């Protein structure tokens, strides 16, 4: 639910709405969970509302995230590495209870660094590069500054349960959102898949590894559009939950690569997470006694 609300907020930004948009709700949630554990008062209340944790204790949230991580990292036949870290300057006294919590619940590595120095930038970039097997070689092109940096990195590598034969990949036209087409390599195979369709969409689950994880692909029919599909997703996702019937499917899936960088404060503030980004109202007193230094 949080992922879809965040996706909607980002898609409403003209800077991100004209092309592909990719986010990892899990990665963003983990990074924000590291911050949430350091908040108190109204800042904590706003964050819990936006993240969908209202009414839950911090202990239950951390336990839930710990269990979710265990489930994802043991998905069967896939490689999923989740890594968290907290980098802070030596002149800020981080609370031992906070550091112990992020170590125990999120396996976060805690490191001291001069965040104004290029050495810290290089160290963080190398850490991210290592944790993502080189898929994300860097995240900073200048020293991050500030007094603390909370980082989440995820690496996922999943082979299909039923592999596509490269010999069956052919160039075919692919229709873009604006109605134009371009030739793309289309991977093709016939097989039994979990498949469902509605009046304006088709959906298929393509399993990874031993089948405990899958990619869900939802395609608008020719009579519909991406905008109409997105409006349905944001309104009610129940059509794509639960079991799908199994059908014999002629599947064509384009080979694709997407990468994107964006800033989240505006989108998160539009969802109601205001105080955390306001130097006069942010309360990170559960992270450090001198939490005002975060601003």
Short mmCIF file of C-alpha atoms in Angstrom, two decimals:
data_model
loop_
_atom_site.label_atom_id
_atom_site.label_comp_id
_atom_site.label_asym_id
_atom_site.label_seq_id
_atom_site.Cartn_x
_atom_site.Cartn_y
_atom_site.Cartn_z
CA UNK A 1 0.00 0.00 0.00
CA UNK A 2 2.82 2.39 0.90
CA UNK A 3 4.64 1.51 -2.32
CA UNK A 4 1.62 2.31 -4.47
CA UNK A 5 0.97 5.59 -2.67
CA UNK A 6 4.61 6.58 -3.11
CA UNK A 7 4.55 5.50 -6.76
CA UNK A 8 1.46 7.67 -7.32
CA UNK A 9 3.12 10.66 -5.67
CA UNK A 10 6.23 10.27 -7.84
CA UNK A 11 4.20 9.77 -11.03
CA UNK A 12 2.44 13.08 -10.35
CA UNK A 13 5.84 14.80 -10.60
CA UNK A 14 6.43 15.87 -14.24
CA UNK A 15 10.15 15.19 -13.77
CA UNK A 16 9.48 11.45 -13.36
CA UNK A 17 6.19 10.90 -15.20
CA UNK A 18 7.42 10.89 -18.80
CA UNK A 19 9.32 7.61 -18.78
CA UNK A 20 9.78 4.40 -16.85
CA UNK A 21 9.45 4.67 -13.09
CA UNK A 22 11.02 2.07 -10.85
CA UNK A 23 11.05 2.01 -7.05
CA UNK A 24 11.75 -0.58 -4.37
CA UNK A 25 9.15 -0.05 -1.64
CA UNK A 26 10.97 -2.61 0.50
CA UNK A 27 14.32 -0.82 0.21
CA UNK A 28 12.77 2.57 0.93
CA UNK A 29 10.85 1.17 3.90
CA UNK A 30 13.99 -0.37 5.38
CA UNK A 31 15.91 2.91 5.07
CA UNK A 32 13.03 4.82 6.65
CA UNK A 33 12.77 2.19 9.41
CA UNK A 34 16.36 3.00 10.39
CA UNK A 35 15.33 6.64 10.68
CA UNK A 36 12.01 5.86 12.39
CA UNK A 37 13.77 4.08 15.23
CA UNK A 38 15.54 7.35 15.97
CA UNK A 39 12.42 9.52 16.05
CA UNK A 40 10.02 10.56 18.78
CA UNK A 41 6.86 12.64 19.23
CA UNK A 42 5.11 14.10 16.20
CA UNK A 43 7.92 13.08 13.85
CA UNK A 44 7.45 9.42 14.78
CA UNK A 45 3.66 9.72 14.53
CA UNK A 46 3.78 11.14 11.00
CA UNK A 47 6.26 8.53 9.81
CA UNK A 48 4.20 5.65 11.21
CA UNK A 49 1.06 7.02 9.53
CA UNK A 50 2.72 7.31 6.12
CA UNK A 51 4.42 3.92 6.35
CA UNK A 52 1.23 2.15 7.45
CA UNK A 53 2.48 1.36 10.96
CA UNK A 54 -0.05 3.39 12.95
CA UNK A 55 -1.06 1.65 16.16
CA UNK A 56 1.95 -0.69 16.15
CA UNK A 57 4.68 -0.62 18.76
CA UNK A 58 8.27 0.00 17.65
CA UNK A 59 9.14 -3.50 18.91
CA UNK A 60 6.41 -5.07 16.74
CA UNK A 61 7.50 -3.05 13.70
CA UNK A 62 11.10 -4.15 14.12
CA UNK A 63 10.08 -7.76 14.67
CA UNK A 64 7.88 -7.66 11.57
CA UNK A 65 10.71 -6.25 9.47
CA UNK A 66 13.07 -8.90 10.85
CA UNK A 67 10.65 -11.68 9.89
CA UNK A 68 9.98 -10.17 6.47
CA UNK A 69 13.69 -10.03 5.77
CA UNK A 70 14.08 -13.69 6.75
CA UNK A 71 11.24 -14.70 4.42
CA UNK A 72 12.62 -12.71 1.49
CA UNK A 73 16.19 -13.89 1.92
CA UNK A 74 15.03 -17.50 1.91
CA UNK A 75 12.86 -17.18 -1.19
CA UNK A 76 14.12 -20.37 -2.81
CA UNK A 77 16.24 -20.43 -5.94
CA UNK A 78 16.97 -16.70 -5.89
CA UNK A 79 19.69 -14.52 -4.42
CA UNK A 80 18.42 -11.60 -2.35
CA UNK A 81 20.91 -9.72 -0.22
CA UNK A 82 19.64 -6.92 2.03
CA UNK A 83 22.23 -4.65 3.64
CA UNK A 84 21.80 -1.69 6.01
CA UNK A 85 24.37 0.70 7.42
CA UNK A 86 24.58 3.79 9.62
CA UNK A 87 27.46 6.20 9.05
CA UNK A 88 27.96 9.00 11.57
CA UNK A 89 30.55 11.60 12.49
CA UNK A 90 32.58 11.03 15.61
CA UNK A 91 31.47 14.33 17.18
CA UNK A 92 27.85 13.18 17.62
CA UNK A 93 26.95 10.86 20.48
CA UNK A 94 24.66 8.23 18.98
CA UNK A 95 22.50 6.51 21.60
CA UNK A 96 23.68 2.99 22.39
CA UNK A 97 20.07 1.77 22.53
CA UNK A 98 19.47 3.06 18.98
CA UNK A 99 22.65 1.51 17.59
CA UNK A 100 21.88 -1.80 19.31
CA UNK A 101 18.35 -1.84 17.85
CA UNK A 102 19.44 -1.23 14.26
CA UNK A 103 22.15 -3.88 14.64
CA UNK A 104 19.79 -6.48 16.13
CA UNK A 105 16.69 -5.84 14.00
CA UNK A 106 18.21 -4.69 10.71
CA UNK A 107 21.75 -6.13 10.86
CA UNK A 108 22.99 -2.61 10.24
CA UNK A 109 26.71 -1.98 10.13
CA UNK A 110 27.65 1.12 12.14
CA UNK A 111 30.67 3.13 11.02
CA UNK A 112 32.24 6.43 12.00
CA UNK A 113 33.25 8.71 9.12
CA UNK A 114 33.97 12.35 8.32
CA UNK A 115 30.98 12.88 6.06
CA UNK A 116 32.41 16.13 4.75
CA UNK A 117 35.48 14.34 3.36
CA UNK A 118 35.85 12.56 0.03
CA UNK A 119 37.16 9.48 1.83
CA UNK A 120 33.70 8.98 3.38
CA UNK A 121 32.07 9.30 -0.04
CA UNK A 122 34.45 6.69 -1.46
CA UNK A 123 33.88 4.34 1.47
CA UNK A 124 30.08 4.55 1.22
CA UNK A 125 30.16 4.08 -2.55
CA UNK A 126 32.43 1.05 -2.18
CA UNK A 127 30.10 -0.40 0.46
CA UNK A 128 27.09 -0.03 -1.82
CA UNK A 129 29.04 -1.43 -4.79
CA UNK A 130 30.05 -4.48 -2.75
CA UNK A 131 26.58 -5.13 -1.35
CA UNK A 132 24.92 -4.95 -4.80
CA UNK A 133 27.59 -7.03 -6.59
CA UNK A 134 28.55 -4.03 -8.68
CA UNK A 135 25.00 -3.33 -9.94
CA UNK A 136 25.02 0.03 -8.14
CA UNK A 137 28.63 1.25 -8.35
CA UNK A 138 28.01 4.50 -6.45
CA UNK A 139 25.32 6.71 -4.95
CA UNK A 140 27.32 9.85 -4.15
CA UNK A 141 29.30 12.06 -6.51
CA UNK A 142 30.32 14.38 -3.66
CA UNK A 143 30.70 13.96 0.11
CA UNK A 144 27.24 13.55 1.71
CA UNK A 145 27.85 16.04 4.53
CA UNK A 146 25.68 16.22 7.62
CA UNK A 147 26.26 14.16 10.75
CA UNK A 148 24.64 10.81 9.87
CA UNK A 149 23.77 8.81 6.77
CA UNK A 150 21.40 5.82 6.83
CA UNK A 151 21.76 3.49 3.86
CA UNK A 152 19.88 0.46 2.56
CA UNK A 153 21.11 -1.56 -0.40
CA UNK A 154 19.34 -4.52 -1.99
CA UNK A 155 20.69 -7.00 -4.52
CA UNK A 156 18.26 -9.40 -6.19
CA UNK A 157 19.17 -12.05 -8.76
CA UNK A 158 16.48 -14.51 -9.69
CA UNK A 159 16.55 -17.04 -12.49
CA UNK A 160 13.24 -17.99 -14.09
CA UNK A 161 11.71 -21.30 -13.04
CA UNK A 162 11.13 -21.92 -16.75
CA UNK A 163 13.90 -20.30 -18.73
CA UNK A 164 13.44 -18.54 -22.04
CA UNK A 165 15.35 -20.10 -24.94
CA UNK A 166 17.57 -17.36 -26.44
CA UNK A 167 16.93 -18.87 -29.87
CA UNK A 168 13.28 -17.82 -29.54
CA UNK A 169 14.04 -14.14 -28.87
CA UNK A 170 12.88 -12.04 -31.84
CA UNK A 171 12.63 -8.35 -32.67
CA UNK A 172 9.01 -7.19 -32.40
CA UNK A 173 7.21 -3.84 -32.10
CA UNK A 174 6.51 -2.67 -28.55
CA UNK A 175 3.85 -0.03 -27.92
CA UNK A 176 4.86 2.90 -25.72
CA UNK A 177 2.55 4.93 -23.50
CA UNK A 178 2.10 7.62 -26.16
CA UNK A 179 0.94 5.04 -28.72
CA UNK A 180 4.14 4.96 -30.76
CA UNK A 181 6.04 1.71 -31.28
CA UNK A 182 9.65 0.69 -31.35
CA UNK A 183 11.39 -2.59 -32.11
CA UNK A 184 12.63 -4.48 -29.04
CA UNK A 185 14.02 -7.99 -28.43
CA UNK A 186 11.04 -10.05 -27.26
CA UNK A 187 11.70 -13.22 -25.24
CA UNK A 188 9.11 -15.85 -26.13
CA UNK A 189 7.92 -19.17 -24.77
CA UNK A 190 4.77 -21.24 -24.31
CA UNK A 191 3.95 -22.70 -20.92
CA UNK A 192 1.56 -23.03 -18.02
CA UNK A 193 1.32 -19.83 -15.99
CA UNK A 194 -0.90 -18.25 -13.35
CA UNK A 195 -2.98 -15.94 -15.53
CA UNK A 196 -5.96 -13.64 -15.04
CA UNK A 197 -7.66 -10.93 -17.03
CA UNK A 198 -10.30 -8.25 -16.60
CA UNK A 199 -12.22 -6.03 -18.98
CA UNK A 200 -9.26 -3.69 -19.45
CA UNK A 201 -6.17 -5.66 -18.38
CA UNK A 202 -4.25 -8.94 -18.47
CA UNK A 203 -2.01 -10.21 -15.65
CA UNK A 204 0.50 -13.02 -15.39
CA UNK A 205 2.77 -14.33 -12.65
CA UNK A 206 6.15 -15.51 -13.91
CA UNK A 207 7.85 -17.62 -11.21
CA UNK A 208 11.49 -17.43 -10.15
CA UNK A 209 13.59 -20.27 -8.78
CA UNK A 210 11.45 -22.87 -7.02
CA UNK A 211 8.28 -20.78 -7.40
CA UNK A 212 8.13 -19.06 -4.01
CA UNK A 213 8.81 -15.71 -5.69
CA UNK A 214 7.41 -14.38 -8.94
CA UNK A 215 7.21 -11.34 -11.15
CA UNK A 216 3.69 -9.98 -11.52
CA UNK A 217 3.17 -8.31 -14.91
CA UNK A 218 -0.04 -6.33 -15.53
CA UNK A 219 -0.70 -5.20 -19.07
CA UNK A 220 -3.45 -2.82 -20.21
CA UNK A 221 -5.49 -4.18 -23.09
CA UNK A 222 -5.49 -2.34 -26.41
CA UNK A 223 -8.84 -0.76 -25.49
CA UNK A 224 -7.31 0.66 -22.29
CA UNK A 225 -4.20 2.63 -21.31
CA UNK A 226 -1.41 2.80 -18.73
CA UNK A 227 -3.15 5.75 -17.08
CA UNK A 228 -6.39 3.79 -16.68
CA UNK A 229 -4.46 0.80 -15.30
CA UNK A 230 -2.62 2.99 -12.79
CA UNK A 231 -5.88 4.53 -11.61
CA UNK A 232 -7.23 1.02 -10.98
CA UNK A 233 -4.09 0.01 -9.09
CA UNK A 234 -4.24 3.05 -6.84
CA UNK A 235 -7.94 2.56 -6.13
CA UNK A 236 -8.08 -1.18 -5.38
CA UNK A 237 -5.46 -3.91 -5.78
CA UNK A 238 -7.76 -6.80 -4.80
CA UNK A 239 -8.14 -7.97 -8.43
CA UNK A 240 -4.47 -8.98 -8.49
CA UNK A 241 -4.33 -10.67 -5.10
CA UNK A 242 -5.15 -14.27 -4.29
CA UNK A 243 -4.74 -17.23 -6.59
CA UNK A 244 -4.79 -16.94 -10.38
CA UNK A 245 -6.12 -19.77 -12.58
CA UNK A 246 -3.48 -21.73 -14.50
CA UNK A 247 -3.57 -21.38 -18.28
CA UNK A 248 -1.40 -22.37 -21.22
CA UNK A 249 0.05 -19.05 -22.35
CA UNK A 250 1.93 -17.77 -25.37
CA UNK A 251 4.21 -15.36 -23.53
CA UNK A 252 6.23 -12.53 -25.03
CA UNK A 253 8.32 -10.52 -22.57
CA UNK A 254 10.58 -7.69 -23.72
CA UNK A 255 14.18 -7.70 -22.58
CA UNK A 256 14.58 -4.55 -20.55
CA UNK A 257 16.92 -2.63 -18.29
CA UNK A 258 15.80 0.30 -16.14
CA UNK A 259 17.73 2.49 -13.75
CA UNK A 260 16.71 5.68 -12.05
CA UNK A 261 17.80 8.16 -9.42
CA UNK A 262 15.47 10.52 -7.63
CA UNK A 263 14.99 12.46 -4.42
CA UNK A 264 12.12 11.38 -2.15
CA UNK A 265 11.50 14.29 0.27
CA UNK A 266 8.85 16.04 -1.86
CA UNK A 267 6.93 12.80 -2.46
CA UNK A 268 7.12 11.75 1.19
CA UNK A 269 6.01 15.19 2.36
CA UNK A 270 3.05 15.06 -0.03
CA UNK A 271 2.02 11.84 1.75
CA UNK A 272 2.15 13.56 5.17
CA UNK A 273 5.74 13.03 6.38
CA UNK A 274 6.37 16.72 7.06
CA UNK A 275 8.14 17.12 10.40
CA UNK A 276 11.10 14.86 9.57
CA UNK A 277 12.16 17.35 6.88
CA UNK A 278 11.62 20.50 8.96
CA UNK A 279 14.65 21.69 10.92
CA UNK A 280 12.43 23.38 13.54
CA UNK A 281 10.11 20.41 14.12
CA UNK A 282 12.10 17.23 13.43
CA UNK A 283 12.58 15.11 16.56
CA UNK A 284 15.41 12.56 16.30
CA UNK A 285 16.00 12.47 20.03
CA UNK A 286 15.80 8.65 20.10
CA UNK A 287 18.84 8.53 17.80
CA UNK A 288 21.16 10.94 19.63
CA UNK A 289 21.04 13.17 22.68
CA UNK A 290 22.17 16.09 20.50
CA UNK A 291 19.61 15.28 17.79
CA UNK A 292 19.33 18.93 16.81
CA UNK A 293 22.73 18.53 15.13
CA UNK A 294 20.99 16.54 12.38
CA UNK A 295 19.97 19.94 11.09
#
